[in-house]
Backbone as a printed PyTorch tensor [residue, N CA C, xyz], in Angstrom:
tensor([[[  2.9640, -40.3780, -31.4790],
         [  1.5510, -40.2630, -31.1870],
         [  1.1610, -41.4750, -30.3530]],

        [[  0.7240, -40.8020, -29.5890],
         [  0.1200, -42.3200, -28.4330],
         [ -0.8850, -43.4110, -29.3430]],

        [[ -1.5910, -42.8490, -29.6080],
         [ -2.4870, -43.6410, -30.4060],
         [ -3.4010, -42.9130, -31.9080]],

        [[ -4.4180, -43.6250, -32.2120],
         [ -5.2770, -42.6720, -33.2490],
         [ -6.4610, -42.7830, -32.7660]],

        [[ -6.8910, -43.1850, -31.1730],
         [ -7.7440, -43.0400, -30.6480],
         [ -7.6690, -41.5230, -29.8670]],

        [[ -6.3850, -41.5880, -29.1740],
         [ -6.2900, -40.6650, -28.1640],
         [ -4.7750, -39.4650, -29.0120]],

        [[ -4.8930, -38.9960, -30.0520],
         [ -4.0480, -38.3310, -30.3780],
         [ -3.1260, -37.7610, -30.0160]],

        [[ -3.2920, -36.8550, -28.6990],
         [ -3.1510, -35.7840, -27.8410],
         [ -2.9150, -34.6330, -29.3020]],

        [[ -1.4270, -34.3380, -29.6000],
         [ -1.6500, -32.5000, -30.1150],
         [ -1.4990, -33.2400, -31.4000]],

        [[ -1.3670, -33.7920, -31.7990],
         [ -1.3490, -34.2880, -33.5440],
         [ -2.6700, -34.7520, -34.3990]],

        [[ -2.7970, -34.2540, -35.8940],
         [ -4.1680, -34.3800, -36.4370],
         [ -4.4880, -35.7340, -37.1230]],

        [[ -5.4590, -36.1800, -36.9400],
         [ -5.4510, -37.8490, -37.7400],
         [ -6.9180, -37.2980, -38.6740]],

        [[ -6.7370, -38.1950, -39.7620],
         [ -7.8530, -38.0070, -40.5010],
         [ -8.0940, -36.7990, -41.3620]],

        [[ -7.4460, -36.3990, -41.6700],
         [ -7.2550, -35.0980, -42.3060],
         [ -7.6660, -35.2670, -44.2360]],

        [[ -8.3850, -34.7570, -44.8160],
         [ -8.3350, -34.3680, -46.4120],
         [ -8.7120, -33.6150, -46.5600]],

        [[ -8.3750, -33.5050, -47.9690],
         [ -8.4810, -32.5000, -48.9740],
         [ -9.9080, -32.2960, -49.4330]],

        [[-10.2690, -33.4970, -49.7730],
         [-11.8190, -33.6620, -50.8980],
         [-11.2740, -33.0790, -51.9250]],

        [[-10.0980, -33.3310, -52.3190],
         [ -9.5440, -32.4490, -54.1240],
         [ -9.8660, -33.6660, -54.7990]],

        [[ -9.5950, -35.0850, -54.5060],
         [ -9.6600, -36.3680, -55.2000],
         [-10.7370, -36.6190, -56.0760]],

        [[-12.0920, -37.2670, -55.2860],
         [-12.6150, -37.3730, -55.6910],
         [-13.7580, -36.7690, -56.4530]],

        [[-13.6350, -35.9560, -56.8260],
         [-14.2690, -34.7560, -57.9130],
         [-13.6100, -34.6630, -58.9450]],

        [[-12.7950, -35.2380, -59.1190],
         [-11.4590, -35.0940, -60.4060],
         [-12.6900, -35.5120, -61.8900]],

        [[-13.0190, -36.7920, -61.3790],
         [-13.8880, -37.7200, -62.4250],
         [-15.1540, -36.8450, -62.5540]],

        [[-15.9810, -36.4380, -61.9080],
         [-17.1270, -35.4040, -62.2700],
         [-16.8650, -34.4460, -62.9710]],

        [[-15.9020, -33.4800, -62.3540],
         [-15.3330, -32.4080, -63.4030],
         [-15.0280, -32.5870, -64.6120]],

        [[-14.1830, -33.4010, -64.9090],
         [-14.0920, -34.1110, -66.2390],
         [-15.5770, -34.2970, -67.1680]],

        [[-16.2230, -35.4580, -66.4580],
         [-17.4220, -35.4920, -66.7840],
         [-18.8060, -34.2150, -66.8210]],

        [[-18.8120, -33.1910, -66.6550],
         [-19.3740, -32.3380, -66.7340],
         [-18.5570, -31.4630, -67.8020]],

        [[-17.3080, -30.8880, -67.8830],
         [-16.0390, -30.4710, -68.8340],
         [-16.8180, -31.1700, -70.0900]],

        [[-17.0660, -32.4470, -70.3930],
         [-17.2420, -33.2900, -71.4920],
         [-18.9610, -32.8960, -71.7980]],

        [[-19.9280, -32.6140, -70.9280],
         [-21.2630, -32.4030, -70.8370],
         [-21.4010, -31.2750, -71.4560]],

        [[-20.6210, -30.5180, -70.7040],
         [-20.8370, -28.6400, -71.3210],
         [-20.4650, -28.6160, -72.8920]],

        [[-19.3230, -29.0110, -73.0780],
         [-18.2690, -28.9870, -74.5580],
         [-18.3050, -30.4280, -74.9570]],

        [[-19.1150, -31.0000, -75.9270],
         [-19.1690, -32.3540, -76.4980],
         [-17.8430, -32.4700, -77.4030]],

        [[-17.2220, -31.3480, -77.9960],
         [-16.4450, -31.4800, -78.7610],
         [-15.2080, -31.6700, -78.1220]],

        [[-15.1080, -31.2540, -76.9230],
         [-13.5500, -31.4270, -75.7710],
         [-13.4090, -33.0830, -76.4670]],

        [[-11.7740, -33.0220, -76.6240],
         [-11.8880, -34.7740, -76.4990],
         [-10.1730, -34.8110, -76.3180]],

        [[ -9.5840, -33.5840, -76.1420],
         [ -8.3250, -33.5220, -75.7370],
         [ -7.9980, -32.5310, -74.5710]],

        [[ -7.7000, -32.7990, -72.9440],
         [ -7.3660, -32.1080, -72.3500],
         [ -5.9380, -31.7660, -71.5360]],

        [[ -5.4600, -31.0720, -71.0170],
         [ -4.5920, -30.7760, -70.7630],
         [ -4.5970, -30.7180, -69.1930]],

        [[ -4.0720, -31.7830, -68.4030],
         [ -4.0230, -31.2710, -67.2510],
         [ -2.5500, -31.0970, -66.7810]],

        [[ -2.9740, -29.7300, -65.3320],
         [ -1.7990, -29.2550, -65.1920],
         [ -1.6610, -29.1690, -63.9070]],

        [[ -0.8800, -29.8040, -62.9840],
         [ -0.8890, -30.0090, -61.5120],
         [  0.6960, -30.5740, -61.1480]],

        [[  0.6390, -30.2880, -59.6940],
         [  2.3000, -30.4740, -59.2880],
         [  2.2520, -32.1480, -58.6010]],

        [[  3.2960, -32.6820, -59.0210],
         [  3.6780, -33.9100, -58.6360],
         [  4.5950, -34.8300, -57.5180]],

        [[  4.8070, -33.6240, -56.7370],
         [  5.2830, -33.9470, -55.4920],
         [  4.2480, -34.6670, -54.3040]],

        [[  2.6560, -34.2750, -54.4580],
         [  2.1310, -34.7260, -53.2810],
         [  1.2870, -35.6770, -53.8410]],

        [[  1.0610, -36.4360, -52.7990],
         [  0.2390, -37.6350, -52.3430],
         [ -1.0740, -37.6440, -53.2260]],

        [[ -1.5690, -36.6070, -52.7040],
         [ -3.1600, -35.9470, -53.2950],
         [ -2.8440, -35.5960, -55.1260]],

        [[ -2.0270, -35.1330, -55.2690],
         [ -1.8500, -34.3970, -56.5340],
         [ -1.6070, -35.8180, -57.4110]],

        [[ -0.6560, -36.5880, -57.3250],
         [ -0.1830, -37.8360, -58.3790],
         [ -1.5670, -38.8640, -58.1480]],

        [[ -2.6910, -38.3480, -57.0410],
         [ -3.9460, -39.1930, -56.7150],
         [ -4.6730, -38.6980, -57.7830]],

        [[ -5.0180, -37.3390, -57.9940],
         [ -6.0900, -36.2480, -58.7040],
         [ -5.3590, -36.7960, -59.8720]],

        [[ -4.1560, -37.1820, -60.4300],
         [ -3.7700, -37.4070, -61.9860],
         [ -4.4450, -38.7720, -62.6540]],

        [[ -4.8140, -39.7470, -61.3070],
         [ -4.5630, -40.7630, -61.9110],
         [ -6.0780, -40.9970, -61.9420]],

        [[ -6.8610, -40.4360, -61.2250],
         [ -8.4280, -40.5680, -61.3200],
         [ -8.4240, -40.1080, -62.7600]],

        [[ -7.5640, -38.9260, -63.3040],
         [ -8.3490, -38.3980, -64.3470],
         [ -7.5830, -39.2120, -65.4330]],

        [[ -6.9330, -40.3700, -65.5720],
         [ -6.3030, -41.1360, -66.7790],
         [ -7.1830, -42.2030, -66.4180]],

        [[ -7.6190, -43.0290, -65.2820],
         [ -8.7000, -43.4250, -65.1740],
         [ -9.9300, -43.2930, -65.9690]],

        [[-10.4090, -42.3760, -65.6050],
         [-11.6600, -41.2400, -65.9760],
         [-11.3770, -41.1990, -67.9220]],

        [[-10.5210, -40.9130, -68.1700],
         [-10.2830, -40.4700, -69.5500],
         [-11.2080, -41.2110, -70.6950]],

        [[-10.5130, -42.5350, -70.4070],
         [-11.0310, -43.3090, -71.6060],
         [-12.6930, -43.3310, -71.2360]],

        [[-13.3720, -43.7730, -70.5470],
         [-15.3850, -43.7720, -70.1550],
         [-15.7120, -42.3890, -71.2420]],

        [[-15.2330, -41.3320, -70.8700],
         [-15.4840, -39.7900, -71.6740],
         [-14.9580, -40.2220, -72.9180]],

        [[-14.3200, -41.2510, -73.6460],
         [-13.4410, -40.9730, -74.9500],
         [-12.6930, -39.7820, -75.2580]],

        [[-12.3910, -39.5450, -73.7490],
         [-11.0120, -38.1760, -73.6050],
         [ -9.9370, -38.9050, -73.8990]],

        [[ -8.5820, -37.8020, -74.1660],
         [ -7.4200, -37.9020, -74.6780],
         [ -6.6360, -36.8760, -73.3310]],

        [[ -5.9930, -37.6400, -72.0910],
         [ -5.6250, -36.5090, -71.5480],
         [ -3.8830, -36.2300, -71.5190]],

        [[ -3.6500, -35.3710, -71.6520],
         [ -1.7250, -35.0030, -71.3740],
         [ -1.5890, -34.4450, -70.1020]],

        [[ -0.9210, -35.3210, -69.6640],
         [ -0.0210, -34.5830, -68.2450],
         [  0.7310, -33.5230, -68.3010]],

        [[  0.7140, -32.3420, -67.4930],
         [  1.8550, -31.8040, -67.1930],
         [  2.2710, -31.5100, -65.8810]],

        [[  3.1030, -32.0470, -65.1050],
         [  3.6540, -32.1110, -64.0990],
         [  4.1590, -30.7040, -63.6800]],

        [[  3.6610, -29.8950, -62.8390],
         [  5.2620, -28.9200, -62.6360],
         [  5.5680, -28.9070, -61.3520]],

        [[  6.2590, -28.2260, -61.2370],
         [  7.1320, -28.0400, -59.7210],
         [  7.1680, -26.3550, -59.3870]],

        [[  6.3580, -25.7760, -59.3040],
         [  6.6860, -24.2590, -59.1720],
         [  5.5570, -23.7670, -59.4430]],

        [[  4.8280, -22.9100, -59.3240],
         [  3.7250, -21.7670, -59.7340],
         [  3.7070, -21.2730, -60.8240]],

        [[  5.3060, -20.6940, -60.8970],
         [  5.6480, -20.1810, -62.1670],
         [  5.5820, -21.2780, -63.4260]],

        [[  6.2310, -22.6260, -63.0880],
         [  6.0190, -23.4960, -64.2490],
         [  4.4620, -23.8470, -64.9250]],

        [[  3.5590, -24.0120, -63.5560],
         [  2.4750, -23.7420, -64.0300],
         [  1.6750, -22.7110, -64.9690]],

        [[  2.6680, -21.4850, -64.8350],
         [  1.6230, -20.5300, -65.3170],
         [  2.6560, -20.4480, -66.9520]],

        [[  3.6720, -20.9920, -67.1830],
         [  3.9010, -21.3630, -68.2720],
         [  3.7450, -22.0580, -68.9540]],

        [[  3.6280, -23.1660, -68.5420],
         [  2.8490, -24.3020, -69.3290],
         [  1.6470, -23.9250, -69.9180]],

        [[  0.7160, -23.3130, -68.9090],
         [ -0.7290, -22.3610, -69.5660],
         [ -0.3770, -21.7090, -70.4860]],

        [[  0.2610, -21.0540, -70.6750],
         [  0.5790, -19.3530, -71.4910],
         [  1.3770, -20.6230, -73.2270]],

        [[  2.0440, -21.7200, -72.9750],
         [  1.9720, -22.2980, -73.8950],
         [  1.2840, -23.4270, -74.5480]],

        [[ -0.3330, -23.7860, -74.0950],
         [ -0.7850, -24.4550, -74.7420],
         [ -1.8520, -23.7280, -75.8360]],

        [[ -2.2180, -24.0980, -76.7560],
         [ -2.6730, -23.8070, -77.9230],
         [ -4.2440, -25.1490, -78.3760]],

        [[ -5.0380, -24.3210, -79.0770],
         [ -6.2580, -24.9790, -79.2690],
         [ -6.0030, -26.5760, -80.2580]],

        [[ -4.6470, -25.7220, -80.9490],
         [ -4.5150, -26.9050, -81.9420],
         [ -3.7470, -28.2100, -81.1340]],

        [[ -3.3760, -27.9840, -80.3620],
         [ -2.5960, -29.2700, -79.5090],
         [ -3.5010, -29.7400, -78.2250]],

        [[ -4.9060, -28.8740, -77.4540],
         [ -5.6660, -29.3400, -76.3680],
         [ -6.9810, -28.4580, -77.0050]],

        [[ -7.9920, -28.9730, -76.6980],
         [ -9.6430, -28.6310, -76.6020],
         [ -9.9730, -27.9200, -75.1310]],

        [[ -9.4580, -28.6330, -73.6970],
         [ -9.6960, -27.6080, -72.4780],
         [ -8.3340, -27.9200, -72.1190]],

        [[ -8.4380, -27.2230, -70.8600],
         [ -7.5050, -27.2400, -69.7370],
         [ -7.8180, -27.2520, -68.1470]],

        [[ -7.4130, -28.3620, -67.9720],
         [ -7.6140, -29.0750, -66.2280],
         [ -6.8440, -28.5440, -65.1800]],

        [[ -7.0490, -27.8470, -64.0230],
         [ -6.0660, -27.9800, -62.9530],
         [ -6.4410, -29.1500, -61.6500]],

        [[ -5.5070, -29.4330, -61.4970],
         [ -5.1730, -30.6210, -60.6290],
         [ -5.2210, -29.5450, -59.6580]],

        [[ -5.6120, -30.1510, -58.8670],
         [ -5.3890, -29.2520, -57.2040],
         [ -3.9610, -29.6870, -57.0750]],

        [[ -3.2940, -28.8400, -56.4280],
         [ -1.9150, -29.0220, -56.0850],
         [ -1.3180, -27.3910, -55.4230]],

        [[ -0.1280, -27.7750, -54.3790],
         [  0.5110, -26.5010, -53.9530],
         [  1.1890, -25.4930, -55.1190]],

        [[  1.0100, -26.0460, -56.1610],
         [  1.7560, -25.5300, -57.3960],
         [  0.3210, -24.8710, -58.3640]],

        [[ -0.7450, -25.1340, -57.8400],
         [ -1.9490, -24.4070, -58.9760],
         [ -2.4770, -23.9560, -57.6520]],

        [[ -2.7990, -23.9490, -56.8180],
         [ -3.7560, -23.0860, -56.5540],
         [ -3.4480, -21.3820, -56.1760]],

        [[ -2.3200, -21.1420, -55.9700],
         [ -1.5120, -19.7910, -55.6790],
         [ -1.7880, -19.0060, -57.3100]],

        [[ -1.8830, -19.8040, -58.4240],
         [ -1.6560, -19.1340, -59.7090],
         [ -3.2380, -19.5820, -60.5870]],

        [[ -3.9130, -19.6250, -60.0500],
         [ -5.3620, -19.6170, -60.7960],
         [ -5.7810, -18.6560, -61.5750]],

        [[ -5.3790, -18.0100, -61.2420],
         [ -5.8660, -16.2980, -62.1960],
         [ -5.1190, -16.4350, -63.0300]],

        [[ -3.5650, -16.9360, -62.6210],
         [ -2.7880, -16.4830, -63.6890],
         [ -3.0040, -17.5260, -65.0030]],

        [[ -3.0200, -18.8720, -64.4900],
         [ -3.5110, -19.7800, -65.2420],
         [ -5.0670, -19.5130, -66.2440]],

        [[ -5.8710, -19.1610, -65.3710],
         [ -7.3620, -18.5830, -66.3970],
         [ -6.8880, -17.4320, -66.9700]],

        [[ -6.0630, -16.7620, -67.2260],
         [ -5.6430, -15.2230, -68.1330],
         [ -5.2290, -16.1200, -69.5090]],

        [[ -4.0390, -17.1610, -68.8980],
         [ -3.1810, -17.5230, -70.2020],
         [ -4.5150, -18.5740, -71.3010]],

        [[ -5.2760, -19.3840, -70.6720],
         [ -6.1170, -19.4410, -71.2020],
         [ -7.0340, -19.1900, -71.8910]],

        [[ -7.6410, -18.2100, -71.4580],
         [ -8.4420, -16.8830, -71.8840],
         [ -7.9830, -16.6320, -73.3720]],

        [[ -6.5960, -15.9800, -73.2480],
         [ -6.0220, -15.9810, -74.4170],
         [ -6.1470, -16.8190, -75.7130]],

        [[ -5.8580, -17.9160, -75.3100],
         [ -6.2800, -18.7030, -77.1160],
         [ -7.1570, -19.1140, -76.7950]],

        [[ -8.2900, -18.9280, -75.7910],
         [ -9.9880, -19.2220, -76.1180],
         [ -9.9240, -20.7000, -75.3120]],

        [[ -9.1190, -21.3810, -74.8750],
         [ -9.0100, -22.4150, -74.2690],
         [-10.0360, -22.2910, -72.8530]],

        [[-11.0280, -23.4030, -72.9400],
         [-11.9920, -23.8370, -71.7580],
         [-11.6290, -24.3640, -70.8010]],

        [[-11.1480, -23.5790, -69.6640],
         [-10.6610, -24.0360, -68.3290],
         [-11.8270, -24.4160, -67.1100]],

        [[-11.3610, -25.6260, -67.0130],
         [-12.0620, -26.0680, -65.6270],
         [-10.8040, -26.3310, -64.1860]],

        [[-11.6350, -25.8160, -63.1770],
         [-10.8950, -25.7850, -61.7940],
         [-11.4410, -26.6540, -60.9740]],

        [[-11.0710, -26.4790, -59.2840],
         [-11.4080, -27.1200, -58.5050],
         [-12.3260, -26.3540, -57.2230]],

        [[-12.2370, -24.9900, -57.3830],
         [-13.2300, -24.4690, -56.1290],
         [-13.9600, -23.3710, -57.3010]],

        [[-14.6620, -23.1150, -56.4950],
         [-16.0660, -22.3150, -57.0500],
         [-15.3020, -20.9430, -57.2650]],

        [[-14.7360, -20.6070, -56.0740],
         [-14.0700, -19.0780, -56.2750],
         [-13.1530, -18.8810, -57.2370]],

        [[-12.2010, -19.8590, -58.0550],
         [-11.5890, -19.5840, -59.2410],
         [-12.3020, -19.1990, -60.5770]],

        [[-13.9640, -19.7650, -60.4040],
         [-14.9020, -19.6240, -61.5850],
         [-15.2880, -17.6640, -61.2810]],

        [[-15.6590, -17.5320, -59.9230],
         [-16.1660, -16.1600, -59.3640],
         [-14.8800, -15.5900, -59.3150]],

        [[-13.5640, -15.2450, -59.5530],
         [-12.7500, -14.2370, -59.3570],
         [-12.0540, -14.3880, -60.3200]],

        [[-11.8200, -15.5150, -61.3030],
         [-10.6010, -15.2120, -62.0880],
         [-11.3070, -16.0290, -63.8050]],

        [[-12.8360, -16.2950, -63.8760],
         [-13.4030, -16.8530, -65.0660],
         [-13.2470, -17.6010, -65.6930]],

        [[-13.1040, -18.7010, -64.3910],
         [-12.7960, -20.0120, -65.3690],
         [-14.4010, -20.6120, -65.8720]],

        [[-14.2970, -21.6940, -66.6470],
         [-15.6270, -21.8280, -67.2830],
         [-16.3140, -22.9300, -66.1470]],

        [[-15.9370, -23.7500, -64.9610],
         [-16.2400, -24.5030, -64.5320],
         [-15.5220, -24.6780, -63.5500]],

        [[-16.0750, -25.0910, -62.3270],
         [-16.1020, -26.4460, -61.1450],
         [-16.7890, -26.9360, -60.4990]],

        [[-16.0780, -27.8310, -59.8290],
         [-16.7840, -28.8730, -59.0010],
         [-15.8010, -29.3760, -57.9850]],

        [[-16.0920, -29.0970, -56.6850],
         [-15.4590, -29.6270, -55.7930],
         [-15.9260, -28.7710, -54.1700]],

        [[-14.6850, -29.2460, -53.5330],
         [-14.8980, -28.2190, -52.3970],
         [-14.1860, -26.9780, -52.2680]],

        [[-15.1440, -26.3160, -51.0800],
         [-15.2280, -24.8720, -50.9540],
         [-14.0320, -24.8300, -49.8530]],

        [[-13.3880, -23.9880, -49.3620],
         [-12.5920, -24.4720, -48.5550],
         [-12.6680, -22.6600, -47.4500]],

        [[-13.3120, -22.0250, -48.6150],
         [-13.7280, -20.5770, -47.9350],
         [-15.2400, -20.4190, -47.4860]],

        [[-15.9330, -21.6550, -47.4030],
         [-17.4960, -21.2320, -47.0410],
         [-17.7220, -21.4370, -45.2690]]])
């Protein structure tokens, strides 16, 4: 790249906006459900953005007097297993991390939830409007 003034065909400046909303969501998650005080987040750990979105929310944790567990995956599918095995008695909600590994499986992730009554919060509005999760906050990336 010639410069980051004069680019020519390459993109500079580029995000997500998945980051910083991590800590609101949380904080609203905790507003809606006073009793949440254990969550489960579930996001892939290969990218930049994703091990960013984890660490706002271990950050974030203790201010809420949250309790949060990582789960790392690597796959869509791991994601949507990890969902299908958490339980009320081991988490209160369940978090998705933006990541190439949750956002392909949102539905599938809000079904397994659904199931043991577990309160899922996301990251775009359209996972709340198509697949019933109980919450988000972030950006739209379809408006």
């Amino acid at each position: 790249m010639p410069s980051y003034a004069t680019p020519d065909t390459h993109v500079t400046g580029v995000t997500s906006g998945s980051i910083e909303p991590v800590a609101k969501r949380l904080e609203i998650l905790t507003e809606l459900l006073p009793h949440v005080k254990c969550v489960a987040l579930i996001g892939g750990g290969a990218a930049d953005s994703s091990r960013a979105a984890f660490k706002v929310a271990r950050d974030t944790a203790p201010e809420l007097d949250l309790t949060v567990i990582e789960f790392t995956v690597g796959s869509n599918e791991d994601a949507v297993q990890v969902a299908k095995t958490l339980t009320p008695t081991e988490v209160d909600a369940l978090f998705l991390i933006p990541s190439l590994h949750t956002v392909g499986v949102a539905g599938e992730v809000a079904a397994a939830a659904r199931a043991p009554r577990l309160p899922f919060a996301v990251y775009q509005v359209e996972h709340v409007q198509q697949h019933g999760a109980l919450l988000s906050y972030g950006s739209s990336y379809f408006l």
